[in-house]
Tab-separated table of C-alpha atoms and ligand atoms in Angstrom:
chain	number	residue	atom	x	y	z
A	1	VAL	CA	-0.587	-41.854	-13.688
A	2	LEU	CA	0.818	-40.176	-16.768
A	3	TYR	CA	-2.650	-39.085	-17.840
A	4	THR	CA	-3.342	-37.457	-14.468
A	5	PHE	CA	0.086	-35.820	-14.526
A	6	PHE	CA	-0.340	-34.272	-17.987
A	7	ASP	CA	-3.948	-33.323	-17.312
A	8	SER	CA	-2.943	-31.500	-14.107
A	9	LEU	CA	-0.076	-29.821	-15.973
A	10	PHE	CA	-2.533	-28.687	-18.650
A	11	GLN	CA	-4.944	-27.307	-16.011
A	12	LEU	CA	-2.047	-25.489	-14.337
A	13	ILE	CA	-0.890	-23.903	-17.602
A	14	MET	CA	-4.469	-22.842	-18.392
A	15	LYS	CA	-4.733	-21.208	-14.955
A	16	ILE	CA	-1.440	-19.328	-15.489
A	17	THR	CA	-2.594	-18.226	-18.955
A	18	GLU	CA	-5.949	-17.008	-17.596
A	19	PHE	CA	-4.129	-15.112	-14.869
A	20	ILE	CA	-1.818	-13.432	-17.400
A	21	ILE	CA	-4.744	-12.549	-19.684
A	22	ARG	CA	-6.607	-10.970	-16.759
A	23	LEU	CA	-3.502	-8.971	-15.863
A	24	ALA	CA	-2.909	-7.784	-19.460
A	25	PRO	CA	-5.030	-4.582	-19.241
A	26	PHE	CA	-3.089	-3.503	-16.149
A	27	GLY	CA	0.171	-4.231	-17.945
A	28	VAL	CA	-0.892	-2.156	-20.958
A	29	PHE	CA	-1.960	0.652	-18.607
A	30	GLY	CA	1.450	0.533	-16.903
A	31	LEU	CA	3.297	0.605	-20.230
A	32	ILE	CA	1.242	3.546	-21.499
A	33	THR	CA	1.795	5.455	-18.251
A	34	LYS	CA	5.526	4.959	-18.634
A	35	VAL	CA	5.486	6.138	-22.260
A	36	VAL	CA	3.397	9.215	-21.379
A	37	ALA	CA	5.690	9.982	-18.430
A	38	THR	CA	8.794	9.836	-20.629
A	39	SER	CA	7.509	11.236	-23.941
A	40	GLY	CA	4.668	13.507	-22.751
A	41	LEU	CA	1.097	13.670	-24.040
A	42	GLY	CA	2.464	14.251	-27.557
A	43	ILE	CA	2.606	10.455	-27.854
A	44	PHE	CA	-1.191	10.423	-28.392
A	45	LEU	CA	-0.811	12.701	-31.402
A	46	SER	CA	1.947	10.429	-32.741
A	47	ILE	CA	-0.245	7.355	-32.156
A	48	GLY	CA	-3.096	9.081	-34.035
A	49	LYS	CA	-0.790	9.805	-36.990
A	50	TYR	CA	0.524	6.228	-36.857
A	51	MET	CA	-3.037	4.835	-37.039
A	52	LEU	CA	-3.967	7.195	-39.866
A	53	THR	CA	-0.857	6.226	-41.861
A	54	ILE	CA	-1.676	2.526	-41.563
A	55	LEU	CA	-5.351	3.042	-42.408
A	56	ILE	CA	-4.410	5.061	-45.525
A	57	GLY	CA	-1.839	2.445	-46.576
A	58	LEU	CA	-4.309	-0.417	-46.130
A	59	SER	CA	-7.035	1.518	-47.987
A	60	ILE	CA	-4.732	2.127	-50.955
A	61	HIS	CA	-3.887	-1.577	-51.013
A	62	ILE	CA	-7.444	-2.912	-50.749
A	63	PHE	CA	-9.230	-0.313	-52.886
A	64	ILE	CA	-6.590	0.423	-55.546
A	65	ILE	CA	-3.809	-2.185	-55.768
A	66	LEU	CA	-5.886	-5.381	-55.315
A	67	PRO	CA	-8.678	-4.267	-57.737
A	68	LEU	CA	-5.987	-3.380	-60.319
A	69	ILE	CA	-4.362	-6.811	-59.898
A	70	LEU	CA	-7.760	-8.494	-60.280
A	71	PHE	CA	-8.678	-6.418	-63.302
A	72	PHE	CA	-5.384	-6.804	-65.166
A	73	LEU	CA	-4.913	-10.509	-64.423
A	74	THR	CA	-8.496	-11.717	-64.885
A	75	GLY	CA	-10.314	-8.942	-66.770
A	76	TYR	CA	-13.240	-9.111	-64.289
A	77	ASN	CA	-14.905	-6.115	-62.649
A	78	PRO	CA	-13.497	-5.607	-59.098
A	79	ILE	CA	-16.885	-4.314	-57.879
A	80	LEU	CA	-18.366	-7.748	-58.568
A	81	HIS	CA	-15.554	-9.192	-56.484
A	82	PHE	CA	-16.215	-6.921	-53.511
A	83	LYS	CA	-19.946	-7.716	-53.672
A	84	ALA	CA	-19.199	-11.438	-53.738
A	85	MET	CA	-16.811	-11.197	-50.803
A	86	ALA	CA	-18.902	-8.799	-48.655
A	87	SER	CA	-19.884	-11.284	-45.940
A	88	ALA	CA	-16.343	-12.695	-45.628
A	89	MET	CA	-14.954	-9.160	-45.400
A	90	ALA	CA	-17.483	-8.309	-42.670
A	91	THR	CA	-16.588	-11.498	-40.773
A	92	ALA	CA	-12.859	-10.738	-41.015
A	93	PHE	CA	-13.531	-7.199	-39.829
A	94	SER	CA	-15.481	-8.346	-36.792
A	95	THR	CA	-13.335	-11.351	-35.771
A	96	SER	CA	-9.835	-9.995	-36.616
A	97	SER	CA	-8.896	-13.543	-37.535
A	98	SER	CA	-8.207	-14.878	-41.034
A	99	SER	CA	-8.351	-18.439	-39.688
A	100	ALA	CA	-11.764	-17.952	-38.068
A	101	THR	CA	-12.990	-16.328	-41.302
A	102	LEU	CA	-11.685	-19.143	-43.527
A	103	PRO	CA	-15.007	-21.078	-43.755
A	104	VAL	CA	-16.860	-17.900	-44.791
A	105	THR	CA	-14.094	-16.970	-47.250
A	106	MET	CA	-14.362	-20.473	-48.778
A	107	LYS	CA	-18.137	-20.182	-49.068
A	108	CYS	CA	-18.033	-16.747	-50.735
A	109	VAL	CA	-15.254	-17.737	-53.138
A	110	ARG	CA	-17.016	-20.971	-54.141
A	111	ARG	CA	-20.664	-19.884	-54.199
A	112	ASN	CA	-20.472	-16.223	-55.188
A	113	ILE	CA	-17.369	-16.145	-57.377
A	114	GLY	CA	-17.672	-19.681	-58.721
A	115	VAL	CA	-14.140	-20.901	-58.047
A	116	SER	CA	-13.895	-24.714	-58.119
A	117	ASN	CA	-13.389	-26.800	-54.974
A	118	GLU	CA	-9.949	-27.930	-56.185
A	119	THR	CA	-8.624	-24.396	-56.567
A	120	SER	CA	-10.293	-22.857	-53.506
A	121	SER	CA	-9.375	-25.652	-51.105
A	122	PHE	CA	-5.731	-25.339	-52.174
A	123	VAL	CA	-5.359	-21.562	-52.445
A	124	LEU	CA	-7.493	-20.298	-49.531
A	125	PRO	CA	-6.145	-22.319	-46.555
A	126	MET	CA	-2.607	-21.590	-47.772
A	127	GLY	CA	-3.497	-17.906	-48.246
A	128	ALA	CA	-5.037	-17.666	-44.746
A	129	THR	CA	-1.751	-18.916	-43.259
A	130	ILE	CA	0.968	-17.306	-45.354
A	131	ASN	CA	-0.504	-14.568	-47.525
A	132	MET	CA	-0.920	-11.612	-45.162
A	133	ASP	CA	-0.153	-8.453	-47.086
A	134	GLY	CA	-2.139	-6.274	-44.665
A	135	THR	CA	0.038	-7.588	-41.844
A	136	ALA	CA	3.268	-7.051	-43.813
A	137	LEU	CA	2.284	-3.454	-44.573
A	138	TYR	CA	1.347	-2.904	-40.934
A	139	GLU	CA	4.658	-4.264	-39.671
A	140	CYS	CA	6.750	-2.027	-41.922
A	141	ALA	CA	4.807	1.050	-40.787
A	142	GLY	CA	4.924	-0.143	-37.164
A	143	VAL	CA	8.716	-0.513	-37.170
A	144	ILE	CA	9.181	2.911	-38.771
A	145	PHE	CA	6.913	4.331	-36.032
A	146	ILE	CA	8.940	2.592	-33.292
A	147	SER	CA	12.201	3.895	-34.769
A	148	GLN	CA	10.779	7.441	-34.860
A	149	VAL	CA	9.631	7.274	-31.221
A	150	LEU	CA	13.087	5.981	-30.247
A	151	GLY	CA	14.686	8.747	-32.326
A	152	ILE	CA	16.647	6.255	-34.436
A	153	ASP	CA	17.308	7.051	-38.106
A	154	LEU	CA	17.080	3.876	-40.177
A	155	SER	CA	19.740	3.549	-42.888
A	156	LEU	CA	18.746	2.352	-46.367
A	157	THR	CA	20.096	-1.146	-45.620
A	158	GLN	CA	18.053	-1.260	-42.401
A	159	GLN	CA	14.932	-0.169	-44.292
A	160	ILE	CA	15.446	-2.968	-46.821
A	161	THR	CA	15.966	-5.392	-43.899
A	162	VAL	CA	12.652	-4.158	-42.430
A	163	ILE	CA	10.844	-4.878	-45.712
A	164	ILE	CA	12.280	-8.382	-46.044
A	165	THR	CA	11.828	-9.419	-42.407
A	166	ALA	CA	8.320	-7.895	-42.275
A	167	LEU	CA	7.396	-10.050	-45.251
A	168	LEU	CA	8.829	-13.155	-43.560
A	169	ALA	CA	7.174	-12.265	-40.227
A	170	SER	CA	3.813	-11.829	-41.953
A	171	ILE	CA	4.214	-15.279	-43.512
A	172	GLY	CA	4.943	-16.703	-40.055
A	173	ALA	CA	2.135	-14.797	-38.284
A	174	ALA	CA	-0.858	-16.900	-37.264
A	175	GLY	CA	-4.300	-15.903	-38.540
A	176	ILE	CA	-5.459	-14.794	-35.103
A	177	PRO	CA	-6.060	-11.382	-33.488
A	178	SER	CA	-2.961	-9.216	-32.927
A	179	ALA	CA	-0.545	-11.906	-34.181
A	180	GLY	CA	1.051	-9.282	-36.428
A	181	LEU	CA	1.843	-7.027	-33.496
A	182	VAL	CA	3.704	-9.788	-31.649
A	183	MET	CA	5.730	-10.594	-34.767
A	184	ILE	CA	7.055	-7.004	-34.869
A	185	PHE	CA	9.725	-8.088	-32.378
A	186	ILE	CA	11.317	-10.242	-35.089
A	187	VAL	CA	11.621	-7.212	-37.345
A	188	THR	CA	12.904	-4.869	-34.637
A	189	GLN	CA	15.480	-7.470	-33.575
A	190	ALA	CA	16.654	-7.765	-37.180
A	191	VAL	CA	17.451	-4.042	-37.267
A	192	GLY	CA	19.092	-4.156	-33.840
A	193	PHE	CA	16.593	-2.382	-31.543
A	194	LYS	CA	16.660	-3.301	-27.846
A	195	ASP	CA	13.669	-5.461	-26.844
A	196	THR	CA	13.145	-3.529	-23.595
A	197	ASP	CA	12.793	-0.176	-25.435
A	198	VAL	CA	10.556	-1.707	-28.084
A	199	ALA	CA	8.274	-3.447	-25.536
A	200	ILE	CA	7.190	-0.149	-23.971
A	201	ILE	CA	6.149	1.284	-27.346
A	202	ILE	CA	4.487	-1.963	-28.403
A	203	GLY	CA	2.400	-1.756	-25.208
A	204	THR	CA	1.023	1.558	-26.422
A	205	MET	CA	0.487	0.158	-29.923
A	206	LEU	CA	-1.406	-2.772	-28.383
A	207	ALA	CA	-3.869	-0.354	-26.795
A	208	VAL	CA	-4.964	0.867	-30.242
A	209	ASP	CA	-4.362	-2.354	-32.168
A	210	ARG	CA	-7.922	-3.667	-32.412
A	211	PRO	CA	-9.273	-1.327	-35.150
A	212	LEU	CA	-6.032	-1.678	-37.124
A	213	ASP	CA	-6.206	-5.466	-36.763
A	214	MET	CA	-9.827	-5.520	-37.978
A	215	PHE	CA	-8.861	-3.625	-41.100
A	216	ARG	CA	-5.665	-5.534	-41.868
A	217	THR	CA	-7.438	-8.892	-41.438
A	218	MET	CA	-10.029	-7.744	-43.973
A	219	VAL	CA	-7.183	-6.847	-46.354
A	220	ASN	CA	-5.558	-10.249	-45.728
A	221	ILE	CA	-8.622	-12.278	-46.668
A	222	THR	CA	-9.514	-10.046	-49.621
A	223	SER	CA	-6.083	-10.607	-51.109
A	224	ASP	CA	-6.491	-14.377	-50.595
A	225	SER	CA	-9.746	-14.236	-52.534
A	226	VAL	CA	-8.134	-12.183	-55.317
A	227	GLY	CA	-5.379	-14.825	-55.447
A	228	ALA	CA	-7.998	-17.571	-55.709
A	229	ALA	CA	-9.777	-15.732	-58.554
A	230	VAL	CA	-6.501	-15.204	-60.448
A	231	ILE	CA	-5.504	-18.876	-60.120
A	232	ALA	CA	-9.016	-20.039	-61.056
A	233	LYS	CA	-8.952	-17.843	-64.171
A	234	SER	CA	-5.538	-19.218	-65.152
A	235	GLU	CA	-7.050	-22.708	-64.851
A	236	GLY	CA	-9.734	-21.707	-67.358
A	237	GLU	CA	-12.593	-21.518	-64.849
A	238	ASN	CA	-15.595	-19.363	-65.643
A	239	LEU	CA	-16.201	-16.911	-62.764
A	240	TYR	CA	-18.782	-14.398	-61.450
A	241	ASN	CA	-21.801	-15.918	-63.210
B	301	LIG	N1	-5.302	-10.722	-37.292
B	301	LIG	C1	-4.569	-10.937	-38.519
B	301	LIG	C2	-5.166	-12.078	-39.279
B	301	LIG	O1	-5.765	-12.959	-38.700
B	301	LIG	C3	-3.108	-11.173	-38.284
B	301	LIG	C4	-2.482	-9.912	-37.723
B	301	LIG	O2	-2.521	-9.703	-36.520
B	301	LIG	O3	-1.967	-9.112	-38.517
B	301	LIG	O4	-5.054	-12.124	-40.487
Protein backbone atom coordinates (compact mmCIF):
# COMPACT_ATOMS: atom_id res chain seq x y z
CA VAL A 1 0.00 0.00 0.00
CA LEU A 2 2.80 2.35 0.95
CA TYR A 3 4.64 1.56 -2.27
CA THR A 4 1.59 2.39 -4.39
CA PHE A 5 1.01 5.56 -2.38
CA PHE A 6 4.57 6.88 -2.81
CA ASP A 7 4.72 5.78 -6.44
CA SER A 8 1.49 7.66 -7.21
CA LEU A 9 2.80 10.69 -5.31
CA PHE A 10 5.99 10.56 -7.37
CA GLN A 11 4.00 10.33 -10.64
CA LEU A 12 1.86 13.27 -9.52
CA ILE A 13 4.89 15.43 -8.70
CA MET A 14 6.48 14.54 -12.05
CA LYS A 15 3.27 15.59 -13.83
CA ILE A 16 3.20 18.92 -11.96
CA THR A 17 6.89 19.49 -12.76
CA GLU A 18 6.34 18.71 -16.46
CA PHE A 19 3.40 21.10 -16.50
CA ILE A 20 5.48 23.89 -14.92
CA ILE A 21 8.37 23.28 -17.32
CA ARG A 22 6.00 23.48 -20.30
CA LEU A 23 4.58 26.74 -18.94
CA ALA A 24 8.03 28.28 -18.31
CA PRO A 25 8.45 29.91 -21.77
CA PHE A 26 5.08 31.64 -21.36
CA GLY A 27 6.10 32.81 -17.90
CA VAL A 28 9.38 34.22 -19.22
CA PHE A 29 7.47 35.93 -22.05
CA GLY A 30 5.08 37.48 -19.51
CA LEU A 31 7.95 38.70 -17.32
CA ILE A 32 9.78 40.23 -20.28
CA THR A 33 6.60 41.95 -21.49
CA LYS A 34 6.16 43.47 -18.05
CA VAL A 35 9.77 44.68 -17.94
CA VAL A 36 9.53 46.18 -21.44
CA ALA A 37 6.21 47.83 -20.55
CA THR A 38 7.69 49.44 -17.44
CA SER A 39 11.27 50.19 -18.53
CA GLY A 40 10.84 50.59 -22.32
CA LEU A 41 12.86 48.97 -25.10
CA GLY A 42 16.04 50.39 -23.53
CA ILE A 43 16.08 47.23 -21.39
CA PHE A 44 17.41 45.28 -24.41
CA LEU A 45 20.39 47.61 -24.64
CA SER A 46 20.99 47.18 -20.90
CA ILE A 47 20.71 43.38 -21.25
CA GLY A 48 23.24 43.51 -24.12
CA LYS A 49 25.68 45.50 -21.96
CA TYR A 50 25.07 43.11 -19.05
CA MET A 51 25.92 40.09 -21.25
CA LEU A 52 29.01 41.81 -22.65
CA THR A 53 30.25 42.71 -19.15
CA ILE A 54 29.92 39.10 -17.98
CA LEU A 55 31.55 37.70 -21.12
CA ILE A 56 34.51 40.11 -20.73
CA GLY A 57 34.84 39.26 -17.03
CA LEU A 58 34.77 35.52 -17.69
CA SER A 59 37.26 35.88 -20.57
CA ILE A 60 39.71 37.77 -18.35
CA HIS A 61 39.38 35.05 -15.72
CA ILE A 62 39.80 32.06 -18.04
CA PHE A 63 42.40 33.49 -20.42
CA ILE A 64 44.49 35.65 -18.05
CA ILE A 65 43.97 34.86 -14.35
CA LEU A 66 43.79 31.03 -14.52
CA PRO A 67 46.80 30.70 -16.91
CA LEU A 68 48.80 33.00 -14.59
CA ILE A 69 47.86 30.88 -11.56
CA LEU A 70 48.85 27.72 -13.43
CA PHE A 71 52.11 29.21 -14.63
CA PHE A 72 53.21 30.69 -11.31
CA LEU A 73 52.18 27.72 -9.16
CA THR A 74 53.32 24.87 -11.42
CA GLY A 75 55.70 26.42 -13.97
CA TYR A 76 53.89 24.61 -16.83
CA ASN A 77 52.80 26.21 -20.10
CA PRO A 78 49.07 27.15 -19.93
CA ILE A 79 48.67 26.44 -23.67
CA LEU A 80 49.46 22.78 -22.98
CA HIS A 81 46.75 22.87 -20.34
CA PHE A 82 44.12 24.28 -22.68
CA LYS A 83 45.02 21.69 -25.34
CA ALA A 84 44.72 18.90 -22.78
CA MET A 85 41.36 20.15 -21.54
CA ALA A 86 39.84 20.99 -24.96
CA SER A 87 37.26 18.19 -25.06
CA ALA A 88 36.13 18.79 -21.46
CA MET A 89 35.81 22.51 -22.18
CA ALA A 90 33.73 21.77 -25.29
CA THR A 91 31.51 19.38 -23.29
CA ALA A 92 31.00 21.97 -20.54
CA PHE A 93 30.18 24.57 -23.17
CA SER A 94 27.57 22.40 -24.83
CA THR A 95 25.95 20.87 -21.71
CA SER A 96 26.11 23.89 -19.33
CA SER A 97 26.61 21.40 -16.53
CA SER A 98 29.81 20.83 -14.53
CA SER A 99 28.32 17.63 -13.10
CA ALA A 100 27.49 16.19 -16.52
CA THR A 101 30.99 17.14 -17.70
CA LEU A 102 32.73 15.55 -14.70
CA PRO A 103 33.55 12.20 -16.41
CA VAL A 104 35.13 14.02 -19.37
CA THR A 105 37.00 16.40 -17.04
CA MET A 106 38.35 13.36 -15.14
CA LYS A 107 39.44 11.68 -18.36
CA CYS A 108 41.24 14.77 -19.70
CA VAL A 109 42.94 15.51 -16.38
CA ARG A 110 44.11 11.90 -15.96
CA ARG A 111 45.00 10.95 -19.54
CA ASN A 112 46.13 14.24 -21.07
CA ILE A 113 47.62 16.04 -18.07
CA GLY A 114 48.79 12.95 -16.22
CA VAL A 115 47.32 13.69 -12.79
CA SER A 116 47.13 10.56 -10.61
CA ASN A 117 43.83 8.84 -9.77
CA GLU A 118 44.23 9.72 -6.07
CA THR A 119 44.52 13.45 -6.72
CA SER A 120 41.97 13.71 -9.54
CA SER A 121 39.28 11.65 -7.84
CA PHE A 122 39.57 13.86 -4.75
CA VAL A 123 39.97 17.30 -6.33
CA LEU A 124 37.64 17.10 -9.37
CA PRO A 125 34.34 15.88 -7.83
CA MET A 126 34.82 18.40 -5.01
CA GLY A 127 35.68 21.12 -7.55
CA ALA A 128 32.60 20.31 -9.69
CA THR A 129 30.39 20.85 -6.62
CA ILE A 130 31.95 23.75 -4.76
CA ASN A 131 34.53 25.47 -6.94
CA MET A 132 32.48 27.64 -9.30
CA ASP A 133 34.37 30.85 -9.90
CA GLY A 134 32.55 31.54 -13.18
CA THR A 135 29.27 31.36 -11.28
CA ALA A 136 30.54 33.61 -8.46
CA LEU A 137 31.69 36.22 -10.98
CA TYR A 138 28.37 35.98 -12.80
CA GLU A 139 26.36 36.45 -9.61
CA CYS A 140 28.24 39.58 -8.56
CA ALA A 141 27.71 41.14 -12.00
CA GLY A 142 24.09 39.95 -12.04
CA VAL A 143 23.27 41.59 -8.70
CA ILE A 144 24.93 44.86 -9.75
CA PHE A 145 22.81 44.73 -12.94
CA ILE A 146 19.61 44.12 -10.93
CA SER A 147 20.44 47.01 -8.58
CA GLN A 148 21.03 49.31 -11.58
CA VAL A 149 17.71 48.35 -13.20
CA LEU A 150 15.96 48.96 -9.87
CA GLY A 151 17.80 52.28 -9.53
CA ILE A 152 19.31 51.29 -6.18
CA ASP A 153 22.80 52.54 -5.27
CA LEU A 154 24.69 49.84 -3.39
CA SER A 155 26.75 51.10 -0.45
CA LEU A 156 30.29 49.78 0.07
CA THR A 157 29.08 47.44 2.85
CA GLN A 158 26.37 46.09 0.53
CA GLN A 159 28.93 45.53 -2.23
CA ILE A 160 31.13 43.56 0.17
CA THR A 161 28.04 41.58 1.25
CA VAL A 162 27.37 40.83 -2.45
CA ILE A 163 30.91 39.49 -2.89
CA ILE A 164 30.74 37.26 0.18
CA THR A 165 27.23 35.91 -0.42
CA ALA A 166 27.92 35.40 -4.15
CA LEU A 167 30.90 33.26 -3.18
CA LEU A 168 28.77 31.24 -0.75
CA ALA A 169 25.92 30.94 -3.28
CA SER A 170 28.34 29.69 -5.93
CA ILE A 171 29.58 27.05 -3.49
CA GLY A 172 25.97 25.99 -2.88
CA ALA A 173 24.95 26.06 -6.56
CA ALA A 174 24.46 22.66 -8.17
CA GLY A 175 26.49 21.81 -11.28
CA ILE A 176 23.44 21.95 -13.54
CA PRO A 177 22.18 24.46 -16.13
CA SER A 178 21.11 27.87 -14.79
CA ALA A 179 21.67 26.89 -11.14
CA GLY A 180 23.67 30.10 -10.70
CA LEU A 181 20.77 32.25 -11.82
CA VAL A 182 18.42 30.74 -9.23
CA MET A 183 20.99 31.29 -6.48
CA ILE A 184 21.01 35.04 -7.21
CA PHE A 185 17.96 35.34 -4.96
CA ILE A 186 20.15 34.49 -1.95
CA VAL A 187 22.45 37.37 -2.79
CA THR A 188 19.67 39.87 -3.50
CA GLN A 189 17.95 38.91 -0.24
CA ALA A 190 21.20 39.48 1.64
CA VAL A 191 21.33 43.08 0.40
CA GLY A 192 17.63 43.62 1.10
CA PHE A 193 16.01 43.70 -2.37
CA LYS A 194 12.34 42.72 -2.61
CA ASP A 195 11.87 39.27 -4.19
CA THR A 196 8.92 40.45 -6.30
CA ASP A 197 10.98 43.25 -7.94
CA VAL A 198 13.95 40.95 -8.46
CA ALA A 199 11.85 38.13 -9.99
CA ILE A 200 10.73 40.29 -12.92
CA ILE A 201 14.33 41.19 -13.82
CA ILE A 202 15.53 37.63 -13.30
CA GLY A 203 12.86 36.53 -15.81
CA THR A 204 14.52 38.73 -18.41
CA MET A 205 17.97 37.47 -17.40
CA LEU A 206 16.70 33.90 -17.78
CA ALA A 207 15.81 34.59 -21.41
CA VAL A 208 19.47 35.29 -22.22
CA ASP A 209 21.04 32.96 -19.66
CA ARG A 210 21.96 30.02 -21.89
CA PRO A 211 25.05 31.50 -23.64
CA LEU A 212 26.27 32.99 -20.36
CA ASP A 213 25.74 29.64 -18.62
CA MET A 214 27.69 27.80 -21.35
CA PHE A 215 30.64 30.12 -20.87
CA ARG A 216 30.61 30.18 -17.07
CA THR A 217 30.37 26.37 -16.90
CA MET A 218 33.46 26.17 -19.11
CA VAL A 219 35.23 28.55 -16.72
CA ASN A 220 34.09 26.45 -13.74
CA ILE A 221 35.54 23.19 -15.04
CA THR A 222 38.73 24.82 -16.32
CA SER A 223 39.43 26.20 -12.87
CA ASP A 224 38.80 22.74 -11.37
CA SER A 225 41.39 21.30 -13.74
CA VAL A 226 43.88 24.06 -12.88
CA GLY A 227 43.28 23.23 -9.20
CA ALA A 228 43.93 19.55 -9.90
CA ALA A 229 47.19 20.38 -11.73
CA VAL A 230 48.37 22.64 -8.89
CA ILE A 231 47.64 20.00 -6.23
CA ALA A 232 49.23 17.25 -8.35
CA LYS A 233 52.38 19.35 -8.78
CA SER A 234 52.54 20.00 -5.03
CA GLU A 235 52.37 16.22 -4.55
CA GLY A 236 55.43 15.85 -6.77
CA GLU A 237 53.60 14.38 -9.77
CA ASN A 238 55.13 14.72 -13.21
CA LEU A 239 52.58 16.33 -15.58
CA TYR A 240 51.99 17.06 -19.30
CA ASN A 241 54.26 14.32 -20.65
N1 LIG B 1 25.77 25.65 -15.05
C1 LIG B 1 26.81 25.92 -14.07
C2 LIG B 1 27.61 24.68 -13.82
O1 LIG B 1 27.12 23.58 -13.98
C3 LIG B 1 26.25 26.45 -12.79
C4 LIG B 1 25.65 27.82 -13.03
O2 LIG B 1 24.49 27.90 -13.43
O3 LIG B 1 26.36 28.82 -12.85
O4 LIG B 1 28.76 24.78 -13.45
